[in-house]
mmCIF file of C-alpha atoms in Angstrom:
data_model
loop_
_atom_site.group_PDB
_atom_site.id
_atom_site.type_symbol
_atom_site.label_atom_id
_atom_site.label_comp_id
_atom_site.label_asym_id
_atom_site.label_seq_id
_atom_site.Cartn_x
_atom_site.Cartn_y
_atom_site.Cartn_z
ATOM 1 C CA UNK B 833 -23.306 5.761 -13.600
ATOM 2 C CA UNK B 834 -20.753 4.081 -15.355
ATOM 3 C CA UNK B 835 -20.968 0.697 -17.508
ATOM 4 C CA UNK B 836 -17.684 -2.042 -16.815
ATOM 5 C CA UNK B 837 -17.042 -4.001 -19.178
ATOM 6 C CA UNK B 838 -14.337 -6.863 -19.193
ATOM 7 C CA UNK B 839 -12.094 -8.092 -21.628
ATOM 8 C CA UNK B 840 -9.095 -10.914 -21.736
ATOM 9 C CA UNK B 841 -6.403 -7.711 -21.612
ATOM 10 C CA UNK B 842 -6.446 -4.071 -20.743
ATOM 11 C CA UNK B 843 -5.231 -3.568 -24.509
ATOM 12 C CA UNK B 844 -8.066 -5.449 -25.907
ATOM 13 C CA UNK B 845 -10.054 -3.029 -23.665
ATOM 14 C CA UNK B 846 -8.604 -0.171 -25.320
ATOM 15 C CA UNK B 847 -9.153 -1.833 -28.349
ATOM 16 C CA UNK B 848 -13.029 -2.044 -27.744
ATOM 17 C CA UNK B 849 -13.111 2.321 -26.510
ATOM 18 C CA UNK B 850 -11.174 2.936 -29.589
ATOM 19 C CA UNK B 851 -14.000 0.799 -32.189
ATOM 20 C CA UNK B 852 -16.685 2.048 -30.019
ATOM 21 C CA UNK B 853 -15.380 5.897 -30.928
ATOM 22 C CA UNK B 854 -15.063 4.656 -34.488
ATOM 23 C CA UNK B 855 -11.777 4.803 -34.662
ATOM 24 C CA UNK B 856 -10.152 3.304 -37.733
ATOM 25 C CA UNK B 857 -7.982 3.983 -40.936
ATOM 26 C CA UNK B 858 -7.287 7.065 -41.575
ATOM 27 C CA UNK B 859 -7.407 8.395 -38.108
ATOM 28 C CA UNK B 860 -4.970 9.495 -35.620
ATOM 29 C CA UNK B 861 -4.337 8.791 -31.970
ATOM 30 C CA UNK B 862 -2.319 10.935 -29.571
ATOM 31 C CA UNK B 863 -0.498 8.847 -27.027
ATOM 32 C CA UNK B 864 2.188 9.865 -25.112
ATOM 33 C CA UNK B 865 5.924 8.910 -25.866
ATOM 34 C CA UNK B 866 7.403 6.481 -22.580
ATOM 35 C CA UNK B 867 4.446 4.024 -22.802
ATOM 36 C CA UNK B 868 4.362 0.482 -23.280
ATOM 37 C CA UNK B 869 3.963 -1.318 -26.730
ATOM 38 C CA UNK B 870 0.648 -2.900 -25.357
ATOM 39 C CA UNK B 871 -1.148 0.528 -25.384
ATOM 40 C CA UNK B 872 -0.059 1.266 -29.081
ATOM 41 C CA UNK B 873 -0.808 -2.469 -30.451
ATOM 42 C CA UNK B 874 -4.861 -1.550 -30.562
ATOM 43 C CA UNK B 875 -4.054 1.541 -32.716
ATOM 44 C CA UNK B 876 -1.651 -0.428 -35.075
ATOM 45 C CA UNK B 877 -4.411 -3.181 -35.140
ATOM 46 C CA UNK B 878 -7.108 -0.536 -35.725
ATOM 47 C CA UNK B 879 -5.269 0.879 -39.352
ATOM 48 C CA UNK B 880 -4.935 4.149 -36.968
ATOM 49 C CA UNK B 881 -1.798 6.237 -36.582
ATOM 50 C CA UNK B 882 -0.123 6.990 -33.618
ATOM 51 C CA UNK B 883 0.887 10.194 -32.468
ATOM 52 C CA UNK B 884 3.285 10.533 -29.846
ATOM 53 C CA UNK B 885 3.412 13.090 -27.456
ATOM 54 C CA UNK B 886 6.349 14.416 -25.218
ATOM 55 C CA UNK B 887 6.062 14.102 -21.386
ATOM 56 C CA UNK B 888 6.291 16.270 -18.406
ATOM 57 C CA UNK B 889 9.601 15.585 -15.598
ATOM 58 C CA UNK B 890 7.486 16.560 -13.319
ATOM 59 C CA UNK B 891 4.774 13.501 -13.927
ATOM 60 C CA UNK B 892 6.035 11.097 -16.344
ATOM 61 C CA UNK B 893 2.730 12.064 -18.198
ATOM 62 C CA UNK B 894 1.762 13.656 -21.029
ATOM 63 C CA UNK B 895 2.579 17.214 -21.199
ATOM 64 C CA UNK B 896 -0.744 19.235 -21.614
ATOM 65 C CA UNK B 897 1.536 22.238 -23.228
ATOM 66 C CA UNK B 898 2.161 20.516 -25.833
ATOM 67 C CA UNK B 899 -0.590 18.788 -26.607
ATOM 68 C CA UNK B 900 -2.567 21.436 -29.041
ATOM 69 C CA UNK B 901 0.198 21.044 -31.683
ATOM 70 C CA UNK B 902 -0.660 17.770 -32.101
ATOM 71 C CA UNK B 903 -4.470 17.285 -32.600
ATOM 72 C CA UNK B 904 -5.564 17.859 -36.175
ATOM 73 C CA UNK B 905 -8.555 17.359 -38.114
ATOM 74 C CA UNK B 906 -7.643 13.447 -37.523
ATOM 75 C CA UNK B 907 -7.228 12.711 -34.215
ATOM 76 C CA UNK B 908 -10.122 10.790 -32.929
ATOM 77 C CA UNK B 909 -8.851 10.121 -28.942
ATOM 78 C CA UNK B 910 -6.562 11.017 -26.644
ATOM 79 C CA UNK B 911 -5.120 8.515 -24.512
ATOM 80 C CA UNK B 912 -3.908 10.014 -21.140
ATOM 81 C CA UNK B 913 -1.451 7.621 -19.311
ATOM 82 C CA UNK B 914 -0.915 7.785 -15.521
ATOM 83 C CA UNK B 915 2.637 6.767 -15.418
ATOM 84 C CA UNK B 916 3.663 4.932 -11.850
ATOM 85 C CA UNK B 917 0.350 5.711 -10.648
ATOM 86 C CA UNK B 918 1.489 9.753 -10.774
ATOM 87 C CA UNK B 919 -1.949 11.427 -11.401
ATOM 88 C CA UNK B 920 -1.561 13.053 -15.606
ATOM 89 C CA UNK B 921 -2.849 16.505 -15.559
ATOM 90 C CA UNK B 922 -6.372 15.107 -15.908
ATOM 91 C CA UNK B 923 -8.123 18.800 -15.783
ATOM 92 C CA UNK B 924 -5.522 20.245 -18.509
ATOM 93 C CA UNK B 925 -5.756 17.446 -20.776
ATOM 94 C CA UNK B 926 -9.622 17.022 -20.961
ATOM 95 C CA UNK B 927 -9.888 20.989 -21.388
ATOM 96 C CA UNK B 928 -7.935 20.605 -24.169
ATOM 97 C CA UNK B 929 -10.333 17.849 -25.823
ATOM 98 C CA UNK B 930 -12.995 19.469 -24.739
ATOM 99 C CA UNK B 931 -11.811 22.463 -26.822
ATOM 100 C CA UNK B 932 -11.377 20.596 -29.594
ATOM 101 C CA UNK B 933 -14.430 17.673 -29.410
ATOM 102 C CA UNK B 934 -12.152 15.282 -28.774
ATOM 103 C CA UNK B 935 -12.517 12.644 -25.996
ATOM 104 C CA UNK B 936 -9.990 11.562 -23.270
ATOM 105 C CA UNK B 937 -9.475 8.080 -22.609
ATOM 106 C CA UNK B 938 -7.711 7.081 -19.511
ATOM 107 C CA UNK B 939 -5.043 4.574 -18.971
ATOM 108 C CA UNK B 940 -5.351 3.389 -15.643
ATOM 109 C CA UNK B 941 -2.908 0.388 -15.910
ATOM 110 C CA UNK B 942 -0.819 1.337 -12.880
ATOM 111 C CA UNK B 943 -3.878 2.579 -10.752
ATOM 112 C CA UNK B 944 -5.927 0.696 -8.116
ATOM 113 C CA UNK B 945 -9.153 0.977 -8.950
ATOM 114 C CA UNK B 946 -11.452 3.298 -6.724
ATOM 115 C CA UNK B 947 -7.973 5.462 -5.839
ATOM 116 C CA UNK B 948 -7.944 7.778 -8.548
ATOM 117 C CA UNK B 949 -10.594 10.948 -8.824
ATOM 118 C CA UNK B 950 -13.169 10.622 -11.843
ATOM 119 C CA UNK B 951 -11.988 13.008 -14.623
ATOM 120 C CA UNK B 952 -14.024 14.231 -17.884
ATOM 121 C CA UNK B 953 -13.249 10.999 -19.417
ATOM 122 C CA UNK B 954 -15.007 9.422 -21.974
ATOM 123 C CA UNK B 955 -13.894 5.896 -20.384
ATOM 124 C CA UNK B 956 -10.800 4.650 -18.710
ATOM 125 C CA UNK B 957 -9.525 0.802 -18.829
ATOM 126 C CA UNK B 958 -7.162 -1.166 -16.350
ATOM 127 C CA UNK B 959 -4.748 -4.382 -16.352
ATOM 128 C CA UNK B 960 -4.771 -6.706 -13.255
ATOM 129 C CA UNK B 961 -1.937 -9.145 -14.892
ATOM 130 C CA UNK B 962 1.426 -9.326 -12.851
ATOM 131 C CA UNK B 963 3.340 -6.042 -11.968
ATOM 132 C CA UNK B 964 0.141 -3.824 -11.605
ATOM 133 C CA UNK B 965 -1.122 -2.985 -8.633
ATOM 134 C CA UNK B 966 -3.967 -5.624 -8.467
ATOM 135 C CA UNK B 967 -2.796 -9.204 -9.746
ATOM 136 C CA UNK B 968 -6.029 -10.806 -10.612
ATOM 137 C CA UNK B 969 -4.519 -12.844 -13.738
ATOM 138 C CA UNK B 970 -4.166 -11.630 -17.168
ATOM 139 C CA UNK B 971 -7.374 -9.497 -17.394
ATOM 140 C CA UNK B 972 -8.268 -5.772 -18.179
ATOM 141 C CA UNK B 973 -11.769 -3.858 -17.726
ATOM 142 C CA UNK B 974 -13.226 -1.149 -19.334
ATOM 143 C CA UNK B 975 -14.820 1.704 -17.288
ATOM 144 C CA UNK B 976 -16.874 3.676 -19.800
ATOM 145 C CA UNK B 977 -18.308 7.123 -18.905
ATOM 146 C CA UNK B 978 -19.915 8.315 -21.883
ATOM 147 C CA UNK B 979 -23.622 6.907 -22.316
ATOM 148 C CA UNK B 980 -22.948 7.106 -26.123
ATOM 149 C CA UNK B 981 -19.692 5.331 -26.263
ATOM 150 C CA UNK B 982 -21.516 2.731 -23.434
ATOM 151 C CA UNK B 983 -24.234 1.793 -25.290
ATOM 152 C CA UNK B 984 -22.392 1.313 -28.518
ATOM 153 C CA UNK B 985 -19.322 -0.871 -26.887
ATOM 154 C CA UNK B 986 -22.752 -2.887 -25.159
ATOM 155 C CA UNK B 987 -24.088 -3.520 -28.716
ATOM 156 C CA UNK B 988 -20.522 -4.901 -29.929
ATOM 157 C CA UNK B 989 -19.639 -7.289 -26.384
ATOM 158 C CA UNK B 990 -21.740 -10.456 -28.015
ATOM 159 C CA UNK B 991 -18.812 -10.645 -30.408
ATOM 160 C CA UNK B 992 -16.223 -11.061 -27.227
ATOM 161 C CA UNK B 993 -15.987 -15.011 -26.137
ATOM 162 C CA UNK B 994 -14.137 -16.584 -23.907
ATOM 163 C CA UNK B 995 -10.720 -17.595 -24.298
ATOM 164 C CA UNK B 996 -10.264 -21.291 -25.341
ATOM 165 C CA UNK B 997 -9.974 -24.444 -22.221
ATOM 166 C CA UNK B 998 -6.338 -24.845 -22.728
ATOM 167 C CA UNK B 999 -5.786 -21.308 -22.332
ATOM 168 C CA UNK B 1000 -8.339 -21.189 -19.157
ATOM 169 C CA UNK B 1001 -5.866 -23.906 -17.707
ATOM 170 C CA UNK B 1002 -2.737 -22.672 -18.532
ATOM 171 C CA UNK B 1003 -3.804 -19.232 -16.860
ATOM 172 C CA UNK B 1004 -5.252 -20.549 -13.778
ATOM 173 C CA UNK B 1005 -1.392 -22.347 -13.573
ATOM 174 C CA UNK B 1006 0.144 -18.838 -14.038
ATOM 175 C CA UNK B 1007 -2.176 -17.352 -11.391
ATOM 176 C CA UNK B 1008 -1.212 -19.869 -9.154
ATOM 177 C CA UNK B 1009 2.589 -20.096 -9.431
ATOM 178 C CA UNK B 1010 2.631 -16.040 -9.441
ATOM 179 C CA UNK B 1011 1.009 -16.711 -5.940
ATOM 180 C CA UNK B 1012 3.528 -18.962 -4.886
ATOM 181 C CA UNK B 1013 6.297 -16.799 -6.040
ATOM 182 C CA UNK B 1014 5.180 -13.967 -4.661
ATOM 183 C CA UNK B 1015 4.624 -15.339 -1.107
ATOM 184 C CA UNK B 1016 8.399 -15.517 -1.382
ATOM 185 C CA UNK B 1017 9.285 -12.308 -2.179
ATOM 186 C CA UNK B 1018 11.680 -13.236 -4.897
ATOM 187 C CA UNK B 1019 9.262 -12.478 -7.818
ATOM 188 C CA UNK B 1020 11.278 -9.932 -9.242
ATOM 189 C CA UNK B 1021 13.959 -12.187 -9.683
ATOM 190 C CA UNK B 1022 12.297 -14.265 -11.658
ATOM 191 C CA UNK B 1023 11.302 -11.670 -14.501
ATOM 192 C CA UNK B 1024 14.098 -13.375 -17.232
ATOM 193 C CA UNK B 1025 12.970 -16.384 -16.754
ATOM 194 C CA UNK B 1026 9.380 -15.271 -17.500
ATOM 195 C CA UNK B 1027 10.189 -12.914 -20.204
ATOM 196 C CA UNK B 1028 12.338 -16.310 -21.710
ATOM 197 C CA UNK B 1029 9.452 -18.442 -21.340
ATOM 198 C CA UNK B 1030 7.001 -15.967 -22.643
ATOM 199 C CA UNK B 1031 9.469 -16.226 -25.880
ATOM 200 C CA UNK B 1032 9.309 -19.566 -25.969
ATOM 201 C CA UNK B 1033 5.708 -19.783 -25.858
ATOM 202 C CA UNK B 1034 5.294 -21.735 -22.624
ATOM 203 C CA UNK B 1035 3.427 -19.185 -20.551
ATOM 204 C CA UNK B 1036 1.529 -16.269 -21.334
ATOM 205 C CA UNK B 1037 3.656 -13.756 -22.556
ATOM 206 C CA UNK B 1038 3.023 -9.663 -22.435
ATOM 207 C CA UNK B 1039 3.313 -9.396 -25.852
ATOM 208 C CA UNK B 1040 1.737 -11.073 -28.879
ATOM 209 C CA UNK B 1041 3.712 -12.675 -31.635
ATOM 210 C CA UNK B 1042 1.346 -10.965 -34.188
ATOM 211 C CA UNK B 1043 -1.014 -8.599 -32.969
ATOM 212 C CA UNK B 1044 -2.793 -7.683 -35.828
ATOM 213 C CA UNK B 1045 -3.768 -11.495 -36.132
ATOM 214 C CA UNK B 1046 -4.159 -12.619 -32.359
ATOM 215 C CA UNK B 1047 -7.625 -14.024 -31.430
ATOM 216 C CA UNK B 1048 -7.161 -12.698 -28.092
ATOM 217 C CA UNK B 1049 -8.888 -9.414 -29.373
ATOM 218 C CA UNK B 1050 -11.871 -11.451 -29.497
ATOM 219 C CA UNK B 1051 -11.971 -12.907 -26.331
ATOM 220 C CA UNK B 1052 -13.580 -11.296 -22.889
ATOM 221 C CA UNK B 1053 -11.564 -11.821 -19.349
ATOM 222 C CA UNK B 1054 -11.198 -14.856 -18.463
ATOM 223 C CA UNK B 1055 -13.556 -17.031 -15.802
ATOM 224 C CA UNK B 1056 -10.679 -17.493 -13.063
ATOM 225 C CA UNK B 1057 -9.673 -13.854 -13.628
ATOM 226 C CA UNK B 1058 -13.088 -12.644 -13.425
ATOM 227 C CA UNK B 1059 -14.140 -14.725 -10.453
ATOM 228 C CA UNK B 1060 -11.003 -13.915 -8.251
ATOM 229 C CA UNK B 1061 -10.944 -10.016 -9.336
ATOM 230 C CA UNK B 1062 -13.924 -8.805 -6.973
ATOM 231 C CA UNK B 1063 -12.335 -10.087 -3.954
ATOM 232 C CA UNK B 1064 -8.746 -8.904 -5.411
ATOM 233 C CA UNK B 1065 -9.943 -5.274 -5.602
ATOM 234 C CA UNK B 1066 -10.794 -5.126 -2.564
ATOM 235 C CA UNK B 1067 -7.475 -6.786 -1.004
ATOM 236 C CA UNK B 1068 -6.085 -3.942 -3.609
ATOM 237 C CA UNK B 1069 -7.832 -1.296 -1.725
ATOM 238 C CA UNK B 1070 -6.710 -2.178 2.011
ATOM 239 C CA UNK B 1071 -3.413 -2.458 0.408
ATOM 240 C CA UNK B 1072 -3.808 1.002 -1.657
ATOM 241 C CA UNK B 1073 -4.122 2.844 1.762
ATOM 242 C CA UNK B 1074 -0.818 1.078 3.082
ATOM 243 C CA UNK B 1075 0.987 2.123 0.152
ATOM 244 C CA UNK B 1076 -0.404 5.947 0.176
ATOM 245 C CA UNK B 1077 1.202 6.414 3.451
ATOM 246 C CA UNK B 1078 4.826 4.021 2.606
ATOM 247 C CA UNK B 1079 6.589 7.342 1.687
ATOM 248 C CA UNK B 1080 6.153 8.495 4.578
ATOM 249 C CA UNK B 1081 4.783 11.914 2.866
ATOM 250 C CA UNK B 1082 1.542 12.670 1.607
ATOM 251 C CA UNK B 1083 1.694 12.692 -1.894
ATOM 252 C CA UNK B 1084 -2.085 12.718 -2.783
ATOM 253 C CA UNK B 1085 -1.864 9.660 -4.719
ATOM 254 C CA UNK B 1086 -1.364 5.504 -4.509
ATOM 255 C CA UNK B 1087 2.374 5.168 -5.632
ATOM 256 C CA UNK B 1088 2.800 2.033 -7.708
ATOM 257 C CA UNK B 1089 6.428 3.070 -8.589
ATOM 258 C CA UNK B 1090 9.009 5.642 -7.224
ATOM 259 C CA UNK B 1091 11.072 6.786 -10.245
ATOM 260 C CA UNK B 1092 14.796 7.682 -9.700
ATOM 261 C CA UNK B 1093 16.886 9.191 -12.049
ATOM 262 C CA UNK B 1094 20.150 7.884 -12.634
ATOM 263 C CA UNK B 1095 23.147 8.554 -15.307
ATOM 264 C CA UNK B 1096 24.394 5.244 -16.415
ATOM 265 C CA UNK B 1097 21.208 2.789 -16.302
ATOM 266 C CA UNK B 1098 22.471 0.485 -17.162
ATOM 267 C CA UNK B 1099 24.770 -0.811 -14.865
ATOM 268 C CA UNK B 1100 22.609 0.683 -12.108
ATOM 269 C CA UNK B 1101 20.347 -2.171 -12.493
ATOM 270 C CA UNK B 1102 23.540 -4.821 -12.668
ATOM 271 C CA UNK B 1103 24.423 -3.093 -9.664
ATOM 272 C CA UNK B 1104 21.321 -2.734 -7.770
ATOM 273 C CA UNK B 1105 20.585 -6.690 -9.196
ATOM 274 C CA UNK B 1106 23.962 -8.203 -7.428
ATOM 275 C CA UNK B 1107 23.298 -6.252 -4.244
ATOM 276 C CA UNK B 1108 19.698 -8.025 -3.996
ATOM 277 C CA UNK B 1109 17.642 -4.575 -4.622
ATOM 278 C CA UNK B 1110 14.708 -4.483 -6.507
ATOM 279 C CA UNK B 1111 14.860 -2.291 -9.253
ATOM 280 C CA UNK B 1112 12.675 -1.550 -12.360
ATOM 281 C CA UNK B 1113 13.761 -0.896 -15.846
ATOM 282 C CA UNK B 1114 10.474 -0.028 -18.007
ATOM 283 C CA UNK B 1115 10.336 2.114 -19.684
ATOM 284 C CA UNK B 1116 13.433 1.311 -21.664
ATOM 285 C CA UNK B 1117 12.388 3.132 -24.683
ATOM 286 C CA UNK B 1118 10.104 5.643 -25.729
ATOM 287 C CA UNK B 1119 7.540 2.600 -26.658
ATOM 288 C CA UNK B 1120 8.962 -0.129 -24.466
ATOM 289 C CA UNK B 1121 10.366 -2.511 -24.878
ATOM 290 C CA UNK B 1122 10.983 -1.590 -28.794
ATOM 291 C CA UNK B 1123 14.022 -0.089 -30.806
ATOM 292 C CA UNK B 1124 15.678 0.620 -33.695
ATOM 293 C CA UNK B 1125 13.438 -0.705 -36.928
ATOM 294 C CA UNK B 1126 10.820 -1.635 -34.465
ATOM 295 C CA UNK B 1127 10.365 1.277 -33.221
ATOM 296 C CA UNK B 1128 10.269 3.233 -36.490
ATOM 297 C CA UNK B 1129 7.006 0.683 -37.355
ATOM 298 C CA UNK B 1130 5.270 1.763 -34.726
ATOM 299 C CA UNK B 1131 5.426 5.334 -35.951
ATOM 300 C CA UNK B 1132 7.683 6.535 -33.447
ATOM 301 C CA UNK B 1133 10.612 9.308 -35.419
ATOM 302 C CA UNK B 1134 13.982 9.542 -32.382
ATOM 303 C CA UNK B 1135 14.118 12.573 -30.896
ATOM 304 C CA UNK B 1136 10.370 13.899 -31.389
ATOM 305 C CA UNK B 1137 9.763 13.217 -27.926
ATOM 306 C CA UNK B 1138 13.461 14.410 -25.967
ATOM 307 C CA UNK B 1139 12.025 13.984 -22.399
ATOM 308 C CA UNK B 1140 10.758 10.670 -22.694
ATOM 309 C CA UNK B 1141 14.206 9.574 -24.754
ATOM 310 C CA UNK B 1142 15.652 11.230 -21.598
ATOM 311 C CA UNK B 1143 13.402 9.419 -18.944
ATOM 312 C CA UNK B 1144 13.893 6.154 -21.324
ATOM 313 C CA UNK B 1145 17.936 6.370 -20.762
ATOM 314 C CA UNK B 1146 17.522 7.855 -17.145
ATOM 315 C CA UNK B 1147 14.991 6.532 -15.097
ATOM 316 C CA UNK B 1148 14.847 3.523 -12.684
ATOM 317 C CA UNK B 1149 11.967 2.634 -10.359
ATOM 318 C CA UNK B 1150 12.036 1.286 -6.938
ATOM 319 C CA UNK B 1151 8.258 -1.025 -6.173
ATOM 320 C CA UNK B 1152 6.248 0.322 -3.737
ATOM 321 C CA UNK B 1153 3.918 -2.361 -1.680
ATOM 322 C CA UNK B 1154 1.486 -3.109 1.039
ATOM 323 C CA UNK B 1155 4.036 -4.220 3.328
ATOM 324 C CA UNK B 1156 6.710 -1.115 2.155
ATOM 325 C CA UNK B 1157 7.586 1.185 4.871
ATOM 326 C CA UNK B 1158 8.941 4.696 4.921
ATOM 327 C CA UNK B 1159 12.533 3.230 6.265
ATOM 328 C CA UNK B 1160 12.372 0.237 3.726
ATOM 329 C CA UNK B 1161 11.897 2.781 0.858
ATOM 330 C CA UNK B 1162 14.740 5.202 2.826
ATOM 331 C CA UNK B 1163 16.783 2.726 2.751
ATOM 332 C CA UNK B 1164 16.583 1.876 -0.689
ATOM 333 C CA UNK B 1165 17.310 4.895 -1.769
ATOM 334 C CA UNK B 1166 20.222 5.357 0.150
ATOM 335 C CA UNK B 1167 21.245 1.941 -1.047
ATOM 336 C CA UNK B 1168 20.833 3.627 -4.927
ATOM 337 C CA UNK B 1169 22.755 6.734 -4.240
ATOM 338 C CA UNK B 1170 25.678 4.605 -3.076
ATOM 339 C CA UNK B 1171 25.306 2.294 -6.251
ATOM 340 C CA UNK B 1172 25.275 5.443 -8.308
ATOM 341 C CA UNK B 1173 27.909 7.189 -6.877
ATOM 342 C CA UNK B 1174 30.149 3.785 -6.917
ATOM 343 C CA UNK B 1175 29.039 3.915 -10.877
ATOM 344 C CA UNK B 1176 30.828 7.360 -11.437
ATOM 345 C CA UNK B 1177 33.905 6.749 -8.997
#
């Protein structure tokens, strides 16, 4: 039996596996390379070093090959990312740690919960905030395996309060315009707009100004988001078994996100953007959305990592939905070759 514990982020989730392993200076973390900056923030917060390891093609996920290379006398965790909602090598990886005594956490970000097999991991954690597969509100959950690592992440949750009124409101806003905007199935037109506003401090951004300062680490999921996310997973589940089938394949596995690789990027998503398809950029770097100097602070060295540099310059993703059928995604794709090959005329 597992314990689920909920917290105002999935990285603050992270955050509370990591402390509940002990994690802190001096210790290392192995995370894959074409992640977001949200799963290494914890570390960074933590005094704990990341160490980034290269992905597979084949999954977007960490590589199990060349995983052993990396662990040392350090590491503490291993943080196993299913990219797009592609399963990682669960079995490999958690031999590996195994091996080694050292436990496998799970990022389940772009996973509906319930659709994705229980592995040896020590715990697992999940976002529901906009562009995951459930929307519940800015909110993330911890699902933790080990009765250890349970009982000592129970003994530290009194220290986890809620996030302040005006942040209550201004969430329970957000909820409800995503709602609105969604209905009309221009969301993903409205992403600079958000990511502007998020700058600008008006609405909840995906990024902290200072992590290693925010209170948010401190605070537990929200009421609203913890009220509504019940009846959202299970909305997420009859929707999980509409997108299985949307490729019109059996894959074994929810999609969240069909990657595509392209050669110029770039103006694939101008392209696809002026032609009214919906196309996704992340990851944009190996720690996304981060470069240059910012990357370097993170502890990321270029060309450590080649296939998820490659991925990072190569990669679009088309969404895949409840309401996506085989012929929508068919003719998306179709739609993207001709962009592509109008690119290279």
């Amino acid at each position: 039996m597992s314990d689920i514990l909920h917290y105002y982020r999935g990285r603050v989730a992270l955050h509370a596996i990591l402390e509940g392993l002990g994690a802190g200076p001096g210790d290392e973390v192995v995370v894959q390379a074409y992640t977001c900056a949200a799963v290494v923030e914890p570390l960074l917060r933590l005094g704990v070093q990341p160490v980034y390891a290269d992905i597979s093609r084949d999954t977007f996920g960490l590589d199990p090959q060349r995983l052993p290379a990396l662990l040392t006398r350090r590491t503490r965790a291993i943080v196993a990312q299913h990219t797009f909602g592609i399963p990682a090598p669960m079995a490999a990886i958690t031999a590996i740690g195994r091996e080694r005594g050292i436990p496998v956490i799970e990022d389940s970000a772009h996973m509906t919960p319930g659709t994705v097999a229980r592995a040896d991991s020590v715990a697992s954690f999940w976002s529901f905030e906009w562009g995951k597969p459930v929307v519940a509100g800015v909110g993330g959950t911890a699902v933790v395996h080990d009765p250890g690592l349970a009982a000592e992440m129970r003994r530290g949750y009194h220290r986890y309060t809620s996030p302040p009124p005006l942040r209550e409101a201004m969430m329970a806003a957000e909820y409800l315009a995503y709602r609105m905007a969604a209905g009309t199935g221009m969301l993903w037109r409205l992403r600079t707009l958000y990511r502007r506003l998020s700058h600008a401090g008006v609405v909840t951004g995906s990024y902290s100004p200072d992590p290693l300062t925010s209170p948010e680490y401190g605070w537990r999921m929200s009421r609203s988001v913890r009220w509504r996310l019940p009846s959202r997973i299970v909305t997420g589940h009859a929707e999980a078994a509409r997108r299985r089938h949307a490729t019109g394949r059996d894959l074994g596995y929810v999609p969240h996100r069909i990657p595509v690789v392209v050669g110029d990027k770039d103006r694939v998503l101008r392209e696809a953007a002026a032609a009214g398809l919906e196309v996704g950029d992340w990851f944009t770097t190996p720690v996304h959305p981060l470069a240059g100097g910012d990357l370097a602070a993170v502890g990321y060295r270029p060309g450590s990592c080649p296939n998820a540099e490659w991925a990072a310059a190569h990669v679009v993703t088309l969404p895949v939905r409840a309401g996506t059928r085989p012929a929508d995604l068919d003719r998306a794709l179709a739609r993207l070759a001709r962009i592509e090959a109008s690119v290279h005329a």
